XYZ file of C-alpha atoms in Angstrom:
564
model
C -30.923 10.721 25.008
C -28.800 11.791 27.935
C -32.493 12.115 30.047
C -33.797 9.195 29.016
C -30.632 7.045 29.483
C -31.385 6.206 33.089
C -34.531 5.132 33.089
C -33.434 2.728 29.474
C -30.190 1.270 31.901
C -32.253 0.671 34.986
C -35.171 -1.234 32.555
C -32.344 -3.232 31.038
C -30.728 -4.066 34.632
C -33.880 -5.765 35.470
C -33.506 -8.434 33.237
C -29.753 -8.788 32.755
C -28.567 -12.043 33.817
C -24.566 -11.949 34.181
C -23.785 -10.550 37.949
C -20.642 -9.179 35.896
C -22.654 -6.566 33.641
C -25.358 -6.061 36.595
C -22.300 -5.092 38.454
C -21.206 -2.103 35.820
C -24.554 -0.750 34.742
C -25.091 -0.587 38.318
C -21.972 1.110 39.046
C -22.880 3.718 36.506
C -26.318 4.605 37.642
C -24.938 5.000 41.295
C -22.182 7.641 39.924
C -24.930 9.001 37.423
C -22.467 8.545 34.258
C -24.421 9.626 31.813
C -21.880 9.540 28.674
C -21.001 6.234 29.948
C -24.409 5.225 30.037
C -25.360 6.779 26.639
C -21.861 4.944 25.291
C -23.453 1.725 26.109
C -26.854 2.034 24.858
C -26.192 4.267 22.129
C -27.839 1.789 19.908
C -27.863 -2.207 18.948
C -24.769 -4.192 18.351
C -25.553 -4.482 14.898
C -26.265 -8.695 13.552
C -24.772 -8.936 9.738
C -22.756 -11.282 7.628
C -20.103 -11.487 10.715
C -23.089 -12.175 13.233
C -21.971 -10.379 16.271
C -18.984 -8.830 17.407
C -17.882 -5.897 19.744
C -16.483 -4.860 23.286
C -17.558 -6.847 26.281
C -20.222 -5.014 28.186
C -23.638 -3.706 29.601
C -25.929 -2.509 27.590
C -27.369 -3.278 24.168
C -24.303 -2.109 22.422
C -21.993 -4.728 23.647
C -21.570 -8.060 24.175
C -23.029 -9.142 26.715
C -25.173 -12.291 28.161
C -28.673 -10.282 26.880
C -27.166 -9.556 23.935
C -26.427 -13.023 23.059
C -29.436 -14.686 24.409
C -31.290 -12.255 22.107
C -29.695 -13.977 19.041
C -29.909 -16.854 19.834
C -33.619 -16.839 19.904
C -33.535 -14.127 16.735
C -31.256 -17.387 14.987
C -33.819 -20.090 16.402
C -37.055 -18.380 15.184
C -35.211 -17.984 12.198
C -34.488 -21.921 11.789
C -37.852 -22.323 12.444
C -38.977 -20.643 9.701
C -36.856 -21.399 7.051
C -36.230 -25.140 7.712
C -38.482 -27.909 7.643
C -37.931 -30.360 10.594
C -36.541 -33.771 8.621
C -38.630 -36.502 10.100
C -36.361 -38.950 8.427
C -32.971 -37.751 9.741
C -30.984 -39.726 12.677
C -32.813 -38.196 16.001
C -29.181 -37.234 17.891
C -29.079 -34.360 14.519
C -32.304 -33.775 13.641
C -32.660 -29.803 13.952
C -29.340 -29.828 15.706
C -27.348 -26.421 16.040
C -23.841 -27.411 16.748
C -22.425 -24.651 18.852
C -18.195 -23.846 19.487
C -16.506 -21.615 21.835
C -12.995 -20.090 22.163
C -11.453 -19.234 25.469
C -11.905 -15.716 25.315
C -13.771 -14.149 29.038
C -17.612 -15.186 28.478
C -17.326 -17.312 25.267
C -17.938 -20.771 27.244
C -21.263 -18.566 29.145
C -22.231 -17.514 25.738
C -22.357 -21.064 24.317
C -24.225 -22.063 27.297
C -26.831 -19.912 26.775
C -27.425 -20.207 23.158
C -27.252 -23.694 23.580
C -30.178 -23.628 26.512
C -32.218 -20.981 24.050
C -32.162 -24.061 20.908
C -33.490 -26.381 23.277
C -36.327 -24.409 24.716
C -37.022 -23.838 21.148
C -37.636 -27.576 19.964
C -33.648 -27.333 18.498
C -31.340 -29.927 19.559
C -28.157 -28.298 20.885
C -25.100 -30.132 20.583
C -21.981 -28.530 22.063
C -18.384 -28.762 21.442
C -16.314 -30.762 24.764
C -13.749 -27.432 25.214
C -12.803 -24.049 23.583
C -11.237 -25.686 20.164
C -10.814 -23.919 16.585
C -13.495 -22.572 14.235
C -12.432 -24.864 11.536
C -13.736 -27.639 14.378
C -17.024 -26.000 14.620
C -17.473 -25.304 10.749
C -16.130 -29.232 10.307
C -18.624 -30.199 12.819
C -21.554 -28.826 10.756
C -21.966 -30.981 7.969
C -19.881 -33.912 9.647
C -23.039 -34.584 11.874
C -25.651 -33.449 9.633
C -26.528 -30.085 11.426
C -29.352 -27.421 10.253
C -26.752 -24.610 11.791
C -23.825 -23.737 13.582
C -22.678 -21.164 15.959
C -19.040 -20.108 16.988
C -18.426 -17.951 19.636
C -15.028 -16.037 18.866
C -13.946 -12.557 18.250
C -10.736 -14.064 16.131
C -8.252 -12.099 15.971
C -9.515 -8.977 17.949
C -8.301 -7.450 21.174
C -8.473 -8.888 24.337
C -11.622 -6.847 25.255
C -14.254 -7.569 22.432
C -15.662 -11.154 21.952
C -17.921 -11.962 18.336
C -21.072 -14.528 17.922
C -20.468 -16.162 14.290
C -23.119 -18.090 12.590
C -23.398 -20.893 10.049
C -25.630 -22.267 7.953
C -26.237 -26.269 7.505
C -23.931 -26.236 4.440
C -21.094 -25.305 6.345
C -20.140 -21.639 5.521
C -21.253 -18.556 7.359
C -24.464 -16.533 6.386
C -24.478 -14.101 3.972
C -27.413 -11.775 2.726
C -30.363 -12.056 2.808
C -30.029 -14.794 5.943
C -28.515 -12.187 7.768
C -31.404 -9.429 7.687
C -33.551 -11.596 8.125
C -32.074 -13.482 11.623
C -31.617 -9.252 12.459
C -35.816 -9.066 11.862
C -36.069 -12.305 14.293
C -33.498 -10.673 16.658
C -35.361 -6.882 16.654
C -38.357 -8.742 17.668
C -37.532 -10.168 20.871
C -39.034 -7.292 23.120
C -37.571 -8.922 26.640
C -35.640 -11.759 27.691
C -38.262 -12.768 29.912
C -40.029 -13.496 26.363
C -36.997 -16.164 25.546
C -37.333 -19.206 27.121
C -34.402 -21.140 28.270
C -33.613 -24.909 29.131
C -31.997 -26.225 32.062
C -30.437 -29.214 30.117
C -31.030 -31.177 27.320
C -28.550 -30.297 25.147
C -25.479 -32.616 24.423
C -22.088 -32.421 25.415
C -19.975 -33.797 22.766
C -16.878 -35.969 22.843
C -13.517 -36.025 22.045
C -14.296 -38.348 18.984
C -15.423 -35.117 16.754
C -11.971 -33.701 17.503
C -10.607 -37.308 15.998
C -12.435 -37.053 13.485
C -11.589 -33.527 12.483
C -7.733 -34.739 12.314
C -8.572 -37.661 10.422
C -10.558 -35.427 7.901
C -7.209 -32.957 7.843
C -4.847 -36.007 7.289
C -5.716 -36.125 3.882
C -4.325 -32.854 2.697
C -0.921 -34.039 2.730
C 0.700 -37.178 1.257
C 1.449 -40.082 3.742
C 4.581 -40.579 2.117
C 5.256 -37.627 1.648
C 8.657 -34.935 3.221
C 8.789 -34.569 6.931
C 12.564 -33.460 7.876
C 11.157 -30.262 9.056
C 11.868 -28.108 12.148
C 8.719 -25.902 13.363
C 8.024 -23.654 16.027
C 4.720 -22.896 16.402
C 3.056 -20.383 17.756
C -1.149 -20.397 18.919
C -0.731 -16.748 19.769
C -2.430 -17.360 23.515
C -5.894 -18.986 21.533
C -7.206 -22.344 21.091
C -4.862 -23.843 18.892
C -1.845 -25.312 20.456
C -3.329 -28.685 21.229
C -5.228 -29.930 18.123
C -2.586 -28.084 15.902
C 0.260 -30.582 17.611
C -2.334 -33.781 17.238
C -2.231 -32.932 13.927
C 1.347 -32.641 13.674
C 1.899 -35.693 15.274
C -0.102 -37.714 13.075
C 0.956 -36.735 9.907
C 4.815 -37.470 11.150
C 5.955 -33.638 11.472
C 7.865 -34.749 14.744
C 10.284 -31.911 15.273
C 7.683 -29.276 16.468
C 8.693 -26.397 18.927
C 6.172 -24.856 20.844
C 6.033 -20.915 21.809
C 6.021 -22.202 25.441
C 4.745 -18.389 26.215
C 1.586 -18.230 24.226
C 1.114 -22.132 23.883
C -1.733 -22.132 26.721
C -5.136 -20.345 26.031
C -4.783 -16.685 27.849
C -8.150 -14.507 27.092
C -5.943 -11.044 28.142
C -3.197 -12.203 25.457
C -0.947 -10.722 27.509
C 2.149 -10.798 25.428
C 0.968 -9.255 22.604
C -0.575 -5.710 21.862
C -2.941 -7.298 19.020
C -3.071 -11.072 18.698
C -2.897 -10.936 15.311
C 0.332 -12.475 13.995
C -0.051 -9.710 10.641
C 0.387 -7.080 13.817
C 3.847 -5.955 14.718
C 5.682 -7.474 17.244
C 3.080 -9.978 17.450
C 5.142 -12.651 16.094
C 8.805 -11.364 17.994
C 8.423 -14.364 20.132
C 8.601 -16.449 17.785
C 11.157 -15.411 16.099
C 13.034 -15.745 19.236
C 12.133 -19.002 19.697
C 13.000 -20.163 15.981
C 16.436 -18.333 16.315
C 17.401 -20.125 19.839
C 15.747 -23.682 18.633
C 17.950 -23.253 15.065
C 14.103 -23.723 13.041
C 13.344 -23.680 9.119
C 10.044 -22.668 9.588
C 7.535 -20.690 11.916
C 3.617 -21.163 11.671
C 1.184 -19.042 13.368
C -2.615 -19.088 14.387
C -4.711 -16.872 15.014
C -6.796 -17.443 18.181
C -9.543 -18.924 16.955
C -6.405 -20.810 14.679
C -8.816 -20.222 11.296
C -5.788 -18.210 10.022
C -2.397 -19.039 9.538
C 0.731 -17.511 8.969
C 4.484 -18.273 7.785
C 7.798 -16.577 8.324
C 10.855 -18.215 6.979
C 14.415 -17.440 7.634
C 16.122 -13.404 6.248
C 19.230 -12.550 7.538
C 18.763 -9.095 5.472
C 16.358 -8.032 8.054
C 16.062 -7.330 11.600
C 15.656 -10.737 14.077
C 16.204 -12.633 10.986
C 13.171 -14.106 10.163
C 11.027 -12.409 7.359
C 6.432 -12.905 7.387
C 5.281 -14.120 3.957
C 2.508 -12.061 2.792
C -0.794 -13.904 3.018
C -0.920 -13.326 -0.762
C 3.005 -15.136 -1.538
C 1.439 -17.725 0.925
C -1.881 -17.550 -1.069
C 0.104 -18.340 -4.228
C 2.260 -21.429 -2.581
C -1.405 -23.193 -1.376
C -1.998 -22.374 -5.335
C 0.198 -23.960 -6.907
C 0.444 -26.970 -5.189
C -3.223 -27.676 -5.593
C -2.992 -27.080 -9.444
C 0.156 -29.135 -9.291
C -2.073 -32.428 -7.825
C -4.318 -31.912 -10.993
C -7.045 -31.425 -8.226
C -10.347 -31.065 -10.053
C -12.568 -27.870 -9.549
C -11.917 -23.924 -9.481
C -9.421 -21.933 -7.489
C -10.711 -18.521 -5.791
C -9.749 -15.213 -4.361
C -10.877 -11.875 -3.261
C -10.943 -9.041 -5.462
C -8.384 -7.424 -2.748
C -5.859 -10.586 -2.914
C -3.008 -11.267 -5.164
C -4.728 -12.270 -9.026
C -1.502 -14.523 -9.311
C -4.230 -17.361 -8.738
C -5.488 -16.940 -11.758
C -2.139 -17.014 -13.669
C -1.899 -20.329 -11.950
C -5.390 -21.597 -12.710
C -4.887 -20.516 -16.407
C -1.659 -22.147 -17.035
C -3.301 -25.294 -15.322
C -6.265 -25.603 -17.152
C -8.284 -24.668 -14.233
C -11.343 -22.383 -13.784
C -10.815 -18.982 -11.881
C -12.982 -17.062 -9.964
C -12.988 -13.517 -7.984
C -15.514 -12.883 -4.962
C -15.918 -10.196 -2.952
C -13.473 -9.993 0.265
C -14.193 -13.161 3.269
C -14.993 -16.450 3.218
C -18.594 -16.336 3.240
C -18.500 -15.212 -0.260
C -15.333 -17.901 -0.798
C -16.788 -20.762 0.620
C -19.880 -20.727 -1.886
C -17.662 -20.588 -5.366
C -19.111 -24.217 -6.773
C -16.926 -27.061 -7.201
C -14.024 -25.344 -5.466
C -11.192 -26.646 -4.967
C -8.844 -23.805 -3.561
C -9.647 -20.576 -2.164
C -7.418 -17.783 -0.284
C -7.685 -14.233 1.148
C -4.963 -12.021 1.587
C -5.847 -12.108 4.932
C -4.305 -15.130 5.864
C -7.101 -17.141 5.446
C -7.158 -20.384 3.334
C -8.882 -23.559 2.450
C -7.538 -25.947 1.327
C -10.104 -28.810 1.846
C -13.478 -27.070 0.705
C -15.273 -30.519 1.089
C -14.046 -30.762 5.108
C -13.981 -27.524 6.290
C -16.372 -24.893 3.822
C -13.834 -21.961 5.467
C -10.500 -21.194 6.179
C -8.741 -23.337 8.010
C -5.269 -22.703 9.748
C -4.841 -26.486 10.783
C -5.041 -27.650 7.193
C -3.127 -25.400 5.485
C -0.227 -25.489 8.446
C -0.641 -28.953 7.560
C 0.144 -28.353 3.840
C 2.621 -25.803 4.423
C 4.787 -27.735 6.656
C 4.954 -30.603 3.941
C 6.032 -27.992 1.268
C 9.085 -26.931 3.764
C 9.703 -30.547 4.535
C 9.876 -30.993 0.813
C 11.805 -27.763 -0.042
C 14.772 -28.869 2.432
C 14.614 -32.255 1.054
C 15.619 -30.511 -2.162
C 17.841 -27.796 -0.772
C 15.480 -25.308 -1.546
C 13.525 -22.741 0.795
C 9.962 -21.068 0.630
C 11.461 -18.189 -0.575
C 12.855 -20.339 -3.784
C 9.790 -22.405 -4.345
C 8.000 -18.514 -4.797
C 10.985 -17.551 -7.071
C 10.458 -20.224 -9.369
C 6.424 -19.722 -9.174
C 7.194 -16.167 -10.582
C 9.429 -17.245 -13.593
C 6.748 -19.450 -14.238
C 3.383 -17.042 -13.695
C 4.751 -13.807 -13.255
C 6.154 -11.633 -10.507
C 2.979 -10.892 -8.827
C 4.225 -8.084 -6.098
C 1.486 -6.754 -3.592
C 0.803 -4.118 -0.753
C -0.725 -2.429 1.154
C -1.769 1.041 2.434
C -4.113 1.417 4.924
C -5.345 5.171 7.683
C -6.852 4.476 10.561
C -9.419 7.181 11.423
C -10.940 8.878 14.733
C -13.921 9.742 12.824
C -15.705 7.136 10.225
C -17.025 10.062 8.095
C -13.667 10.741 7.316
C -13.552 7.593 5.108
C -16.893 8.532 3.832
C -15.080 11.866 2.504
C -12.499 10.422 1.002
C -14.420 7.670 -0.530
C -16.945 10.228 -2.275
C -13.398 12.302 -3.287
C -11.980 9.670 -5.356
C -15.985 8.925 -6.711
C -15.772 12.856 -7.993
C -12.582 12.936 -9.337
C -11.055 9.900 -10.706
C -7.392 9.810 -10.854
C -5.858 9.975 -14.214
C -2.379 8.230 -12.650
C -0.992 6.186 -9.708
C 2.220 5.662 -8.463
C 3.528 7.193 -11.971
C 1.022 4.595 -14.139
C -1.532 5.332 -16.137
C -5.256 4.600 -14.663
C -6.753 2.577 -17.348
C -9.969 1.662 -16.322
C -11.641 2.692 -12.608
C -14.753 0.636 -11.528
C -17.045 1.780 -8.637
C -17.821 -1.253 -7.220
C -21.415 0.303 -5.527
C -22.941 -0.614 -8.811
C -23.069 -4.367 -10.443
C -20.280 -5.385 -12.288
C -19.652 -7.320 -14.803
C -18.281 -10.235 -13.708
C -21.036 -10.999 -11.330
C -19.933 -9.253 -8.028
C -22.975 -8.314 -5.595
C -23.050 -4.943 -4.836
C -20.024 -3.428 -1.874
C -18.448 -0.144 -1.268
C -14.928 0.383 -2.990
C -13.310 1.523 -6.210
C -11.230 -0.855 -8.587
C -8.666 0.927 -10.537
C -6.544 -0.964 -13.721
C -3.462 0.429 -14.302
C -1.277 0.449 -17.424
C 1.896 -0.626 -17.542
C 5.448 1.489 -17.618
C 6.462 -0.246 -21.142
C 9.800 -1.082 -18.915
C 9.741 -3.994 -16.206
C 6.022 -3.305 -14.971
C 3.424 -5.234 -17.436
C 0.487 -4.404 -15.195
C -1.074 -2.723 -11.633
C -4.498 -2.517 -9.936
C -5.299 -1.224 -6.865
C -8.434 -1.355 -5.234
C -9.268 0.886 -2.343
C -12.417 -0.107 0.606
C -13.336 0.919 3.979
C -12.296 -1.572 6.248
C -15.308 -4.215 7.281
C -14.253 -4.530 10.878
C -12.087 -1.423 12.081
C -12.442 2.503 11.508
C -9.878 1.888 8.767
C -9.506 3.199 4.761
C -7.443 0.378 2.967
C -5.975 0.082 -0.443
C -5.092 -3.023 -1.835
C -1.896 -2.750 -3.979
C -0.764 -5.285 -6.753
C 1.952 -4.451 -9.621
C 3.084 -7.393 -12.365
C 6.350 -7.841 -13.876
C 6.188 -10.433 -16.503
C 8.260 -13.951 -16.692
C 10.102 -12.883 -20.145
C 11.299 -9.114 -18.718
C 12.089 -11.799 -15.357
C 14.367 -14.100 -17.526
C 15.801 -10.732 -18.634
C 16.997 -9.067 -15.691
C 16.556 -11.433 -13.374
C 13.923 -11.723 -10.270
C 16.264 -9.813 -8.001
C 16.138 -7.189 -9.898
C 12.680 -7.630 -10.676
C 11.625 -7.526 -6.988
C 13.299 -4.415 -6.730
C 11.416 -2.969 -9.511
C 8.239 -3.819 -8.216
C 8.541 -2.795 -4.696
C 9.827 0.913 -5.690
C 6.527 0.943 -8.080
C 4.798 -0.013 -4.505
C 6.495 2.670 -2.755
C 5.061 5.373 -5.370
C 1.979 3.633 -5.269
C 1.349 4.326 -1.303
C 2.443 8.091 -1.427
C 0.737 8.754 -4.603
C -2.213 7.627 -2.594
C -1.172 9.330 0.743
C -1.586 12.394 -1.721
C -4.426 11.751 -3.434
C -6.684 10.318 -0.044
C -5.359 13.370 1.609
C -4.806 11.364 4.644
């Protein structure tokens, strides 16, 4: 490879387009870095469910302006051929791709391209006005009728990577076999000089899709509903800030407190080491903020402000403010959805909190368990609630057919407002859910490796010998999840262990351990269940403490057993 590398670099810096990546390949020939060279076109930057997504770059294994324009015209052939051109549709959608952008370095040149690649392939391009949320772009979709959508974002990644995303026209992202088969489209582009590109013709689009987004969001929350309700907010240096506070502002949250630090877009994040808000330290300015501006409630976004998250106010722990987990926050979404009698079936990952389906049961709703993201989420029929640990939710599956920060701030904000109304807290409104449902107590343990075959090893280890106990319980049933299951679940790589209870204050446990789908990670998803009668018995202090030592001997039974 190392022999051949220079020849492969200089054929590919003939036809690269961006100055920027002509500029390093360039730099590397003239200092003959080979392992650099080899580094960056060590292979493909691989197209799956996620699209695209890696380090900004020369060279096919990063993202770069070839990369993308590649893509696009693997994603347009693919339209092509798998849609029917709707002679009877309004001519401003028909065959449109609606395309979004974040303000991470190259997203906006990214969207230009793939928007001049759908027009030079009979598609009509239609892009967003400015870098705005995900949840826009996935509103967008089926708002104007579109056969497709792309969103260029790398979420919640560092500042160095950016991502490609892509929807279909129903509004949620691809999943298999659409994926393989845009990669087929994609592997056969042989040069860019075989993709043409338009100088125009696409359409720029106006602020009135942004209006109509917040109108769409409006209705998750009552109009006469709570609104006493401090918040500092935080857009964690992404695209948030500024359609997160229009929709504020019309649904009467008026008391909102910016993070003035992170309120602008800022691709090099520079405050944070991850902007992430589940990262540590990644929400300390907030905190800060909430402490000097005396708030009841901080709400995060991610960048690309699909995710949200919540802290509420500890004094037990350090900066007094405490993160809910994505799964407590999970369960509040829950239960207020099953409280509204909404019709339709709430959903969850197989790696989030199964309190959901406490809820739906006791509600008289239908439950369902995918496997983990939202492209498996979004396509539960007749849903009316899904989460992810992850803190990802959606609320509104007939808006936005993903998560959705905006909305479910939106939601959250009117449970606090209502919560102080009552003299109450977050914290008490997911007290009185457990009475109810069950003390529903989740972790996490998770090794980031140097080496990915590491996780292979481990994963085949646990395959060999299945554990007869965790954490102290017994293992009552252990799935391999490589193999169809019985409820339905397509085919991934992990391992689902049931465990018994302790015939004490733990009625149930399951954890369920996966490589990680976007970082050189092993995680193991961690749930124990302490049920309402042994709650009313010794009370959900006590019961929280019960729970979270079983957690503890969960994670170094693991440590142990992983050998890592």
């Amino acid at each position: 490879m190392l022999s051949d590398v220079i020849e492969i670099a200089r054929a590919w810096l003939a036809e690269d387009p961006d100055p920027d990546t002509r500029a390093e390949l360039e730099a590397l020939l003239e200092t003959d870095d080979r392992e650099g060279l080899a580094d960056r076109f060590a292979g493909l930057l691989q197209f799956g469910t996620a699209g695209l997504r890696g380090e900004l770059g020369a060279g096919p294994n990063r993202m770069n302006r070839a990369v993308v324009i590649r893509a696009a015209a693997g994603l347009a052939a693919y339209l092509k051929t798998a849609y029917v051109t709707d002679t009877a549709a309004p001519a401003a959608t028909r065959n449109a791709v609606v395309i979004g952008f974040d303000a991470r370095h190259k997203s906006d040149v990214f969207a230009r391209d793939t928007a001049a690649v759908m027009e030079a392939a009979g598609l009509h391009a239609l892009l967003l006005p400015r870098p705005l949320p995900t949840p826009v772009l996935a509103f967008a979709i089926r708002h104007l009728g579109c056969v497709a959508g792309v969103m260029v974002t790398a979420s919640h990644n560092p500042p160095r990577d950016n991502g490609y995303k892509v929807y279909l026209g129903d509004g949620s992202q691809i999943v298999p076999p659409a994926d393989a088969e845009i990669a087929g489209h994609i592997a056969a582009v042989r040069s860019l000089a075989d993709v043409p590109m338009a100088e125009d013709g696409w359409e720029t689009l106006g602020e009135a899709l942004i209006d109509s987004y917040l109108d769409r969001a409006l209705t998750v929350v009552d109009p006469a509903g709570p609104r006493d309700v401090r918040i500092v907010h935080t857009a964690m240096h992404g695209v948030g800030t500024t359609v997160m506070l229009g929709a504020f502002d019309r649904a009467g949250f008026a008391d909102v407190r910016p993070v003035p630090e992170q309120a602008d877009p800022d691709p090099d994040f520079p405050t944070v080491a991850f902007p992430n808000p589940e990262e540590p330290g990644a929400m300390d300015l907030a905190f800060r903020t909430a402490l000097a501006e005396d708030a009841d409630v901080v709400i995060a976004n991610d960048p690309d402000a699909d995710r949200c998250a919540v802290a509420v106010p500890d004094p037990t722990v350090a900066g007094g403010w405490r993160m809910l987990r994505g799964d407590e926050v999970g369960a509040l979404l829950g239960a207020e959805v099953a409280r509204r009698g909404t019709d339709g079936i709430l959903a969850t990952t197989i790696v989030s909190s199964s309190l959901l389906g406490a809820i739906a049961r006791a509600n008289g709703m239908a439950y369902t368990e995918t496997l983990t993201g939202f492209k498996w989420l979004a396509r539960v029929p007749n849903l009316a609630f899904a989460f992810e640990e992850a803190l990802g939710y959606c609320v509104d599956p007939t808006g936005v057919c993903d998560k959705d920060g905006v909305t479910a701030a939106l939601m959250l904000a009117e449970l606090a407002a209502g919560a102080k109304r009552d003299g109450r807290t977050l914290p008490g409104l997911l007290d009185d859910i457990a009475g109810r449902y069950g003390l529903y107590a989740t972790d996490q343990y998770s090794v980031r490796v140097d080496r990915l075959e590491r996780i292979a090893d481990a994963m085949r280890g646990l395959r060999e010998r299945t554990p007869k106990t965790l954490g102290d319980l017994a293992v009552a049933t252990a799935e391999d999840l490589l193999y169809p299951a019985a409820d339905g679940l397509p085919p991934t790589d992990g391992l689902r262990y049931t465990l018994a209870g302790d015939g004490a204050d733990l009625l149930a446990g399951r954890v369920v351990v996966r490589p990680s789908g976007t970082e050189p990670k092993l995680k193991a998803y961690l749930e124990v269940v302490v049920d309402p009668k042994r709650i009313a018995e010794i009370g959900i202090d006590a019961a929280r403490v019960a729970a979270h030592a079983a957690l503890d001997r969960l994670k170094r039974d693991l440590a142990t057993t992983l050998g890592m």
